């Protein structure tokens, strides 16, 4: 009797009896919000190293790609200018944010010593670019190989134009060129892939959005 009197007189017990359902609902909502906020930024950019089975083994790059998308997604390669860094372009371009919104993957290849070697479509740097596509598609995400795009700024744009001309796979669906040049870069193979041009000195999110809007309609025909 004494114990029963204590419980009955405890205001918290009475409150709990009346409100426990509400508490459970609120707790569930808090958990859902926590999970949503924790993932609200979407996919994050990570630095990775090319594995030993690739010709470009040991070279680094940044990858912004969901690990297990429901369906194959497009891939965009973004090449920085000489004397620059992939991490800076990742930050400034806002391409990762655009990718999260538009559902595509991004890879940022990294030049050795900050300088690209533009020695033709079969040069070591061009092969590295192709290895990046194979690596991301095979190890990092589920990629639609009919929608692989390559964008570049400055010397990165020149390398992008050159790499597209290579005979080996992958075949790029479109090229994006960013920057202002004393001598406008010309593609060695203009018929190989459509080229989108943005004449801006700074690559920001608006530039990435413009390139995506221009590139996305282009896709290779299904074999």
Short mmCIF file of C-alpha atoms in Angstrom, two decimals:
data_model
loop_
_atom_site.label_atom_id
_atom_site.label_comp_id
_atom_site.label_asym_id
_atom_site.label_seq_id
_atom_site.Cartn_x
_atom_site.Cartn_y
_atom_site.Cartn_z
CA UNK A 1 0.00 0.00 0.00
CA UNK A 2 2.76 2.37 0.89
CA UNK A 3 4.54 1.75 -2.42
CA UNK A 4 1.29 2.23 -4.33
CA UNK A 5 0.70 5.50 -2.56
CA UNK A 6 4.14 6.76 -3.58
CA UNK A 7 3.54 5.91 -7.25
CA UNK A 8 0.08 7.41 -7.32
CA UNK A 9 1.28 10.60 -5.74
CA UNK A 10 4.22 11.02 -8.11
CA UNK A 11 3.22 13.70 -10.66
CA UNK A 12 5.75 12.40 -13.16
CA UNK A 13 4.08 9.02 -13.24
CA UNK A 14 0.76 10.59 -14.05
CA UNK A 15 2.28 12.82 -16.69
CA UNK A 16 4.09 9.89 -18.28
CA UNK A 17 0.93 7.87 -18.47
CA UNK A 18 -0.84 10.64 -20.34
CA UNK A 19 2.01 11.73 -22.59
CA UNK A 20 4.23 8.74 -23.29
CA UNK A 21 2.84 8.30 -26.82
CA UNK A 22 3.68 11.92 -27.61
CA UNK A 23 7.16 11.46 -26.15
CA UNK A 24 7.77 8.43 -28.35
CA UNK A 25 6.66 10.35 -31.44
CA UNK A 26 8.85 13.35 -30.60
CA UNK A 27 11.82 11.06 -29.96
CA UNK A 28 11.31 9.35 -33.32
CA UNK A 29 11.13 12.71 -35.08
CA UNK A 30 14.35 13.83 -33.38
CA UNK A 31 16.14 10.68 -34.56
CA UNK A 32 14.92 11.19 -38.13
CA UNK A 33 15.98 14.84 -38.09
CA UNK A 34 19.38 13.90 -36.70
CA UNK A 35 19.94 11.39 -39.47
CA UNK A 36 18.72 13.86 -42.07
CA UNK A 37 20.94 16.66 -40.83
CA UNK A 38 23.90 14.31 -40.59
CA UNK A 39 23.47 13.43 -44.25
CA UNK A 40 22.14 16.76 -45.42
CA UNK A 41 25.40 17.63 -47.10
CA UNK A 42 25.10 14.51 -49.23
CA UNK A 43 28.17 12.82 -50.61
CA UNK A 44 31.53 14.16 -49.44
CA UNK A 45 34.74 14.57 -51.43
CA UNK A 46 37.55 12.19 -50.49
CA UNK A 47 41.21 11.93 -51.50
CA UNK A 48 42.15 8.50 -52.80
CA UNK A 49 45.13 6.81 -54.46
CA UNK A 50 45.01 4.80 -57.66
CA UNK A 51 45.47 1.08 -56.85
CA UNK A 52 48.40 -0.97 -58.09
CA UNK A 53 46.48 -2.74 -60.86
CA UNK A 54 46.17 0.49 -62.84
CA UNK A 55 48.88 1.94 -65.05
CA UNK A 56 48.56 5.16 -63.07
CA UNK A 57 49.07 3.37 -59.73
CA UNK A 58 50.11 5.66 -56.91
CA UNK A 59 48.67 8.83 -58.39
CA UNK A 60 46.14 10.70 -56.29
CA UNK A 61 42.77 12.25 -57.05
CA UNK A 62 39.68 13.52 -55.29
CA UNK A 63 36.42 11.60 -55.66
CA UNK A 64 32.93 12.86 -54.92
CA UNK A 65 30.67 9.89 -55.64
CA UNK A 66 27.90 8.01 -53.83
CA UNK A 67 28.99 4.45 -53.17
CA UNK A 68 25.75 2.67 -54.02
CA UNK A 69 23.37 4.71 -56.17
CA UNK A 70 20.14 2.97 -57.10
CA UNK A 71 20.79 3.45 -60.81
CA UNK A 72 23.95 4.22 -62.82
CA UNK A 73 24.79 7.92 -62.66
CA UNK A 74 26.83 10.27 -64.88
CA UNK A 75 30.46 11.04 -64.08
CA UNK A 76 32.20 14.40 -64.53
CA UNK A 77 35.99 14.72 -64.48
CA UNK A 78 37.23 18.21 -63.57
CA UNK A 79 40.83 19.17 -64.38
CA UNK A 80 42.54 22.03 -62.55
CA UNK A 81 44.88 24.53 -64.21
CA UNK A 82 48.66 24.35 -63.99
CA UNK A 83 50.16 25.48 -60.68
CA UNK A 84 46.84 24.78 -58.96
CA UNK A 85 45.39 21.96 -56.89
CA UNK A 86 42.39 19.68 -57.14
CA UNK A 87 41.26 20.49 -53.59
CA UNK A 88 41.02 24.19 -54.38
CA UNK A 89 38.93 23.55 -57.47
CA UNK A 90 36.70 21.21 -55.49
CA UNK A 91 36.10 24.01 -52.99
CA UNK A 92 35.75 26.93 -55.40
CA UNK A 93 33.72 25.26 -58.15
CA UNK A 94 30.86 24.08 -55.95
CA UNK A 95 30.65 21.11 -58.31
CA UNK A 96 30.12 18.70 -55.42
CA UNK A 97 27.03 20.60 -54.34
CA UNK A 98 25.71 20.58 -57.90
CA UNK A 99 26.44 16.85 -58.11
CA UNK A 100 24.47 16.18 -54.94
CA UNK A 101 21.51 18.13 -56.31
CA UNK A 102 21.61 16.72 -59.83
CA UNK A 103 22.68 13.16 -58.97
CA UNK A 104 26.04 12.67 -60.64
CA UNK A 105 29.57 11.81 -59.53
CA UNK A 106 32.67 14.01 -59.76
CA UNK A 107 36.36 13.12 -59.92
CA UNK A 108 39.19 15.64 -59.68
CA UNK A 109 42.42 14.21 -61.15
CA UNK A 110 45.64 15.70 -59.75
CA UNK A 111 48.63 16.76 -61.87
CA UNK A 112 52.09 15.64 -60.78
CA UNK A 113 53.86 18.66 -59.35
CA UNK A 114 50.91 20.83 -60.33
CA UNK A 115 51.74 20.65 -64.05
CA UNK A 116 49.88 18.71 -66.73
CA UNK A 117 51.85 17.05 -69.52
CA UNK A 118 49.90 17.59 -72.72
CA UNK A 119 51.83 15.29 -75.03
CA UNK A 120 48.98 13.86 -77.07
CA UNK A 121 45.91 11.69 -76.50
CA UNK A 122 48.00 8.68 -75.47
CA UNK A 123 50.36 10.49 -73.09
CA UNK A 124 50.78 9.35 -69.46
CA UNK A 125 48.45 12.09 -68.21
CA UNK A 126 45.79 11.21 -70.78
CA UNK A 127 46.08 7.55 -69.75
CA UNK A 128 45.77 8.60 -66.11
CA UNK A 129 42.52 10.43 -66.95
CA UNK A 130 41.13 7.28 -68.56
CA UNK A 131 42.29 5.20 -65.59
CA UNK A 132 40.38 7.55 -63.29
CA UNK A 133 37.15 6.79 -65.15
CA UNK A 134 37.73 3.04 -64.92
CA UNK A 135 38.66 3.30 -61.24
CA UNK A 136 35.64 5.35 -60.21
CA UNK A 137 33.27 3.20 -62.27
CA UNK A 138 34.76 -0.04 -60.99
CA UNK A 139 35.55 0.77 -57.37
CA UNK A 140 33.74 3.89 -56.18
CA UNK A 141 30.26 4.08 -57.67
CA UNK A 142 27.83 2.82 -60.30
CA UNK A 143 28.57 4.92 -63.39
CA UNK A 144 26.68 5.31 -66.65
CA UNK A 145 29.55 5.11 -69.13
CA UNK A 146 27.38 6.73 -71.78
CA UNK A 147 27.41 9.89 -69.69
CA UNK A 148 31.04 10.61 -68.86
CA UNK A 149 31.99 14.27 -69.22
CA UNK A 150 35.33 16.03 -68.86
CA UNK A 151 35.69 19.69 -67.90
CA UNK A 152 38.86 21.68 -67.44
CA UNK A 153 40.18 25.15 -66.77
CA UNK A 154 43.30 26.64 -68.36
CA UNK A 155 45.83 23.91 -69.12
CA UNK A 156 43.39 21.42 -67.65
CA UNK A 157 41.00 22.40 -70.44
CA UNK A 158 43.71 21.78 -73.04
CA UNK A 159 44.36 18.34 -71.58
CA UNK A 160 40.63 17.60 -71.57
CA UNK A 161 40.40 18.48 -75.27
CA UNK A 162 43.41 16.32 -76.05
CA UNK A 163 42.33 13.30 -73.99
CA UNK A 164 38.97 13.16 -75.76
CA UNK A 165 40.81 12.46 -79.01
CA UNK A 166 42.31 9.19 -77.79
CA UNK A 167 41.16 5.97 -79.37
CA UNK A 168 40.95 4.03 -76.12
CA UNK A 169 37.89 3.89 -73.91
CA UNK A 170 36.19 5.61 -72.22
CA UNK A 171 34.58 7.80 -74.83
CA UNK A 172 33.57 11.17 -73.45
CA UNK A 173 30.09 12.50 -74.18
CA UNK A 174 31.02 16.19 -73.90
CA UNK A 175 33.88 18.54 -73.02
CA UNK A 176 33.68 21.68 -70.91
CA UNK A 177 36.26 24.47 -71.29
CA UNK A 178 36.58 27.21 -68.68
CA UNK A 179 38.84 30.26 -68.69
CA UNK A 180 40.01 33.21 -70.71
CA UNK A 181 42.93 32.55 -73.03
CA UNK A 182 45.34 34.69 -75.03
CA UNK A 183 45.01 32.03 -77.69
CA UNK A 184 41.72 30.17 -77.60
CA UNK A 185 42.29 26.41 -77.16
CA UNK A 186 41.21 24.37 -80.15
CA UNK A 187 40.23 20.74 -80.02
CA UNK A 188 42.44 18.46 -82.15
CA UNK A 189 39.29 16.46 -82.94
CA UNK A 190 36.29 18.82 -82.83
CA UNK A 191 33.91 16.22 -84.23
CA UNK A 192 34.67 13.72 -81.46
CA UNK A 193 32.60 15.35 -78.70
CA UNK A 194 30.47 18.48 -78.24
CA UNK A 195 32.32 21.28 -76.49
CA UNK A 196 30.79 23.66 -73.98
CA UNK A 197 32.57 26.97 -73.36
CA UNK A 198 32.43 29.25 -70.31
CA UNK A 199 34.69 32.31 -70.59
CA UNK A 200 35.08 33.07 -66.89
CA UNK A 201 38.30 33.72 -65.00
CA UNK A 202 36.95 32.18 -61.79
CA UNK A 203 35.24 28.83 -61.59
CA UNK A 204 32.38 29.04 -59.12
CA UNK A 205 29.14 27.17 -58.58
CA UNK A 206 27.35 29.11 -61.32
CA UNK A 207 29.97 27.95 -63.81
CA UNK A 208 29.50 24.34 -62.69
CA UNK A 209 25.74 24.68 -63.01
CA UNK A 210 26.10 26.13 -66.51
CA UNK A 211 28.45 23.34 -67.60
CA UNK A 212 26.17 20.66 -66.22
CA UNK A 213 23.12 22.16 -67.91
CA UNK A 214 25.00 22.20 -71.21
CA UNK A 215 26.63 18.77 -70.85
CA UNK A 216 23.84 16.65 -69.40
CA UNK A 217 21.72 16.41 -72.58
CA UNK A 218 24.67 14.80 -74.40
CA UNK A 219 25.04 11.07 -74.04
CA UNK A 220 26.60 8.37 -76.14
CA UNK A 221 24.24 6.14 -78.09
CA UNK A 222 23.55 2.83 -76.41
CA UNK A 223 25.41 0.03 -78.15
#
